[in-house]
Structure formats: C-alpha cells, structure tokens
Short mmCIF file of C-alpha atoms in Angstrom, two decimals:
data_model
loop_
_atom_site.label_atom_id
_atom_site.label_comp_id
_atom_site.label_asym_id
_atom_site.label_seq_id
_atom_site.Cartn_x
_atom_site.Cartn_y
_atom_site.Cartn_z
CA ARG A 210 -10.51 2.81 10.74
CA PRO A 211 -10.45 3.02 7.21
CA VAL A 212 -14.02 2.32 5.11
CA LEU A 213 -13.29 -0.88 3.23
CA GLY A 214 -15.44 -2.17 0.09
CA THR A 215 -17.76 -5.34 -0.44
CA PHE A 216 -15.51 -7.55 -2.67
CA ARG A 217 -16.30 -9.42 -5.74
CA TYR A 218 -13.68 -11.82 -7.57
CA PHE A 219 -13.37 -11.49 -11.23
CA ILE A 220 -11.50 -14.31 -13.12
CA PRO A 221 -10.24 -13.20 -16.20
CA ALA A 222 -10.32 -16.26 -18.90
CA ASP A 223 -7.21 -15.06 -20.75
CA ALA A 224 -4.80 -13.95 -18.05
CA GLY A 225 -4.19 -16.51 -15.16
CA ALA A 226 -4.21 -13.61 -12.62
CA VAL A 227 -7.08 -13.37 -10.31
CA VAL A 228 -8.89 -9.93 -9.67
CA LEU A 229 -10.49 -9.03 -6.63
CA HIS A 230 -12.64 -5.48 -7.23
CA SER A 231 -14.70 -3.40 -5.07
CA ASN A 232 -16.35 -0.16 -5.50
CA GLU A 233 -19.20 -0.05 -2.86
CA THR A 234 -18.53 0.64 0.62
CA SER A 235 -19.04 -0.88 3.79
CA THR A 236 -17.28 -1.49 7.29
CA ALA A 237 -13.83 -3.07 7.51
CA ASN A 238 -15.30 -5.86 9.52
CA LYS A 239 -17.92 -7.19 7.18
CA SER A 240 -17.20 -10.51 5.26
CA PRO A 241 -16.63 -10.29 1.70
CA ALA A 242 -19.22 -11.29 -0.45
CA PHE A 243 -17.28 -13.54 -3.49
CA SER A 244 -18.57 -13.95 -6.86
CA SER A 245 -17.04 -15.59 -10.41
CA GLY A 246 -17.86 -13.78 -13.30
CA GLN A 247 -20.39 -11.40 -13.42
CA GLY A 248 -23.08 -13.35 -12.16
CA SER A 249 -23.83 -14.59 -8.72
CA ASP A 250 -22.01 -18.11 -8.94
CA MET A 251 -20.48 -18.30 -5.50
CA ILE A 252 -16.64 -19.77 -5.88
CA THR A 253 -16.12 -23.08 -3.83
CA GLY A 254 -12.88 -23.86 -2.25
CA ASN A 255 -10.46 -21.84 -0.09
CA LEU A 256 -7.43 -21.54 -2.20
CA LEU A 257 -8.71 -18.43 -3.76
CA SER A 258 -10.51 -17.20 -1.19
CA ASP A 259 -7.51 -17.52 1.07
CA LEU A 260 -5.23 -15.82 -1.43
CA HIS A 261 -7.04 -12.35 -1.78
CA LEU A 262 -8.22 -12.64 1.89
CA HIS A 263 -4.68 -12.80 2.85
CA VAL A 264 -3.50 -9.82 0.59
CA SER A 265 -6.74 -7.88 1.70
CA LYS A 266 -5.82 -7.97 5.49
CA ALA A 267 -2.21 -6.90 4.77
CA ASN A 268 -3.66 -4.12 2.66
CA ASP A 269 -6.19 -3.16 6.07
CA ALA A 270 -2.96 -3.78 8.35
CA PHE A 271 -1.30 -0.87 6.22
CA TYR A 272 -3.94 1.10 6.96
CA ASP A 273 -4.72 0.14 10.47
CA ALA A 274 -0.86 1.64 11.23
CA TYR A 275 -1.29 4.48 8.72
CA GLU A 276 -4.56 6.00 10.84
CA SER A 277 -3.07 5.19 13.84
CA SER A 278 0.40 6.93 13.13
CA ASN A 279 1.87 3.62 14.50
CA ILE A 280 5.43 3.31 13.31
CA LYS A 281 5.95 -0.34 14.69
CA ALA A 282 2.96 -1.60 12.89
CA MET A 283 4.04 0.06 9.53
CA SER A 284 7.58 -1.13 9.78
CA ARG A 285 6.37 -4.96 10.10
CA ILE A 286 4.36 -4.42 7.08
CA TRP A 287 7.16 -3.62 4.73
CA SER A 288 9.25 -5.92 3.23
CA LYS A 289 13.06 -5.36 4.50
CA ALA A 290 14.06 -6.38 0.72
CA ALA A 291 16.90 -3.45 -0.54
CA HIS A 292 14.75 -2.48 -3.60
CA ILE A 293 11.34 -1.43 -1.80
CA LYS A 294 9.91 2.05 -2.91
CA CYS A 295 7.36 4.27 -1.54
CA SER A 296 6.10 7.58 -2.76
CA GLN A 297 3.13 9.85 -1.14
CA PRO A 298 1.77 12.81 -3.07
CA GLY A 299 4.34 15.53 -4.05
CA GLN A 300 7.19 13.72 -2.79
CA ARG A 301 9.93 11.56 -4.79
CA PHE A 302 10.19 8.14 -4.50
CA MET A 303 12.01 6.97 -1.24
CA CYS A 304 14.28 3.78 -1.91
CA GLY A 305 14.80 0.98 0.78
CA TYR A 306 13.57 -0.14 3.77
CA THR A 307 15.57 2.61 6.01
CA GLU A 308 14.60 5.28 3.92
CA VAL A 309 10.91 4.28 3.76
CA ILE A 310 10.26 3.86 7.27
CA LYS A 311 12.09 7.13 8.13
CA SER A 312 9.62 8.60 5.71
CA TRP A 313 6.79 7.51 7.81
CA HIS A 314 8.00 8.22 11.01
CA GLU A 315 8.41 12.09 9.58
CA ILE A 316 4.68 11.60 8.52
CA PHE A 317 3.51 10.45 11.62
CA LYS A 318 5.63 12.67 13.67
CA ASN A 319 4.52 15.84 11.67
CA ASP A 320 0.86 14.60 11.23
CA GLU A 321 1.41 15.34 7.49
CA LYS A 322 -1.49 12.99 6.73
CA ALA A 323 -3.76 15.18 8.40
CA TRP A 324 -5.65 16.10 5.40
CA GLY A 325 -8.80 15.42 7.41
CA SER A 326 -9.35 13.63 10.74
CA LYS A 327 -11.33 10.87 8.55
CA MET A 328 -9.96 8.65 5.85
CA SER A 329 -12.26 6.25 3.56
CA VAL A 330 -10.56 3.53 1.47
CA THR A 331 -12.95 2.70 -1.56
CA ASP A 332 -13.03 1.38 -5.41
CA ILE A 333 -10.27 -1.33 -4.07
CA ARG A 334 -8.93 -3.86 -6.54
CA ILE A 335 -6.51 -6.46 -5.99
CA VAL A 336 -4.94 -8.51 -8.57
CA THR A 337 -2.78 -11.55 -7.74
CA VAL A 338 -0.01 -13.60 -10.30
CA SER A 339 1.96 -16.10 -8.37
CA ASP A 340 3.72 -14.31 -5.10
CA THR A 341 2.73 -10.83 -5.85
CA ALA A 342 -0.30 -8.89 -5.80
CA TRP A 343 -1.44 -5.35 -6.94
CA VAL A 344 -3.77 -3.35 -4.80
CA THR A 345 -5.56 -0.26 -6.46
CA CYS A 346 -7.68 1.89 -4.36
CA THR A 347 -8.69 5.62 -3.85
CA GLU A 348 -7.99 7.20 -0.31
CA THR A 349 -10.27 10.05 0.72
CA PHE A 350 -9.51 12.22 3.39
CA ASP A 351 -12.42 14.42 4.83
CA ARG A 352 -11.05 17.48 5.91
CA GLY A 353 -14.11 18.30 7.87
CA GLN A 354 -15.74 21.91 8.25
CA GLY A 355 -17.14 22.51 4.70
CA LEU A 356 -13.64 21.95 3.29
CA GLU A 357 -13.28 20.04 0.19
CA ARG A 358 -12.07 16.26 0.48
CA VAL A 359 -8.84 15.37 -0.58
CA LYS A 360 -8.56 12.26 -3.02
CA VAL A 361 -5.48 10.08 -3.35
CA LEU A 362 -5.07 7.13 -6.20
CA ALA A 363 -2.82 4.57 -4.34
CA THR A 364 -0.93 1.85 -5.54
CA HIS A 365 0.51 -1.02 -3.43
CA ILE A 366 2.55 -3.90 -4.70
CA PHE A 367 2.70 -6.80 -1.88
CA ARG A 368 4.67 -10.00 -2.06
CA ALA A 369 4.47 -13.09 -0.63
CA GLU A 370 7.57 -13.81 1.65
CA GLN A 371 8.29 -16.99 3.84
CA VAL A 372 8.59 -16.14 7.52
CA GLY A 373 9.20 -19.49 9.21
CA ALA A 374 6.19 -21.94 8.18
CA LYS A 375 3.97 -19.07 7.11
CA THR A 376 3.69 -17.00 4.14
CA GLN A 377 3.27 -13.23 5.03
CA TRP A 378 2.39 -10.83 2.27
CA ARG A 379 4.72 -7.56 2.48
CA LEU A 380 4.50 -4.29 1.03
CA GLU A 381 7.46 -3.63 -1.65
CA CYS A 382 5.93 -0.56 -3.02
CA ARG A 383 3.19 2.21 -2.55
CA SER A 384 2.68 5.16 -5.24
CA ALA A 385 0.16 7.87 -4.14
CA ALA A 386 -0.90 10.61 -6.08
CA HIS A 387 -3.58 13.45 -5.76
CA LEU A 388 -6.85 12.88 -7.79
CA ILE A 389 -7.25 15.86 -10.08
CA HIS A 390 -10.87 16.99 -10.13
CA GLY A 391 -12.72 16.70 -13.40
CA LEU A 392 -10.43 13.49 -14.43
#
C-alpha cells in the first residue's frame, strides 16, 4: 500500500481554488489533519473536508489498483469519456478509455511497474476548482538490494461525475515522468 501524507488545507485568497498540500509522510489509514492558512486554525464545516477527502480517496483507489495490479479496480477509477489521456514515464500519451485501460493491462501483465517491490507516494498536492481536481505527487519505487530508487513525478486530473444519486471522482488524465537527479 502506498505511503500517503499528512494533509493541510491552504486557501489562496486570490483564486477561488482550494489546495490540499502534503509533504510529510504517514500511513494511508491515518486521519488527515486540516488547517487553514499557515497557522493552526481548524476548518469547520464538512464541505471543504468532504471535497478533498473524496478526491484523496479517489487518488488512493488509483494507487491501490496500481500496487495490486488490479485491472478491474483500475478500470472503475477512469472516466469513460473519449478525451481521457494517460502517459507513463517514457511512453506516449494513450488516448480514450479503451487505449488507456489496454495500456494498464499491458503494464500489469508485463509487471513493467516493478521498478521496485515497494512504492511510496509523497508531496501530495490537491487543487480543486468546481468539479475538477488536480493531484500532483512524487512516486518513489524502492528497488531494494542497494539499487538507486526511482522517482516519478505524477499529475492526475479528476472530474466529478454523477453516477445515479452519487458523485464520483473519475480520473481523466495521468501524466507521469521520471525525476532527473539534481533538479
């Protein structure tokens, strides 16, 4: 299971956007700690917390599917919209639901993600505007046996979709690229 961060909310005065930021690490099952601004004022009310918790849970579900190579779970996370895109390190963008899911099937089948048996996710930042959320983070793959860790910078774009009476956050775009040392 990926290692996720302890979260803090920062509300920019100029943007109407809400940012969820983390650069600390903790286990994924820990409750997030929320604050507004740079101080320790706690946010009251559930709207802000619920919005970011739902996006965070959708992102967690992505990494759960990724870590377990679960193609059915990965298929449920992605929007079925024709415009969705996915790019893995060193690969071109896959376009459309069928091509994106086929690429995940190939990754899981060939175990291409096995840059290491342990993956952690850190420096998680979530920005939401209306029904869209951007998640950026660093994925670290521990290859073990004294080998250098592989770091990947990832951006996920989620959109809220109505599914019956529920709103679900679906992944519409993933772009992932290797982090070059020294940058």
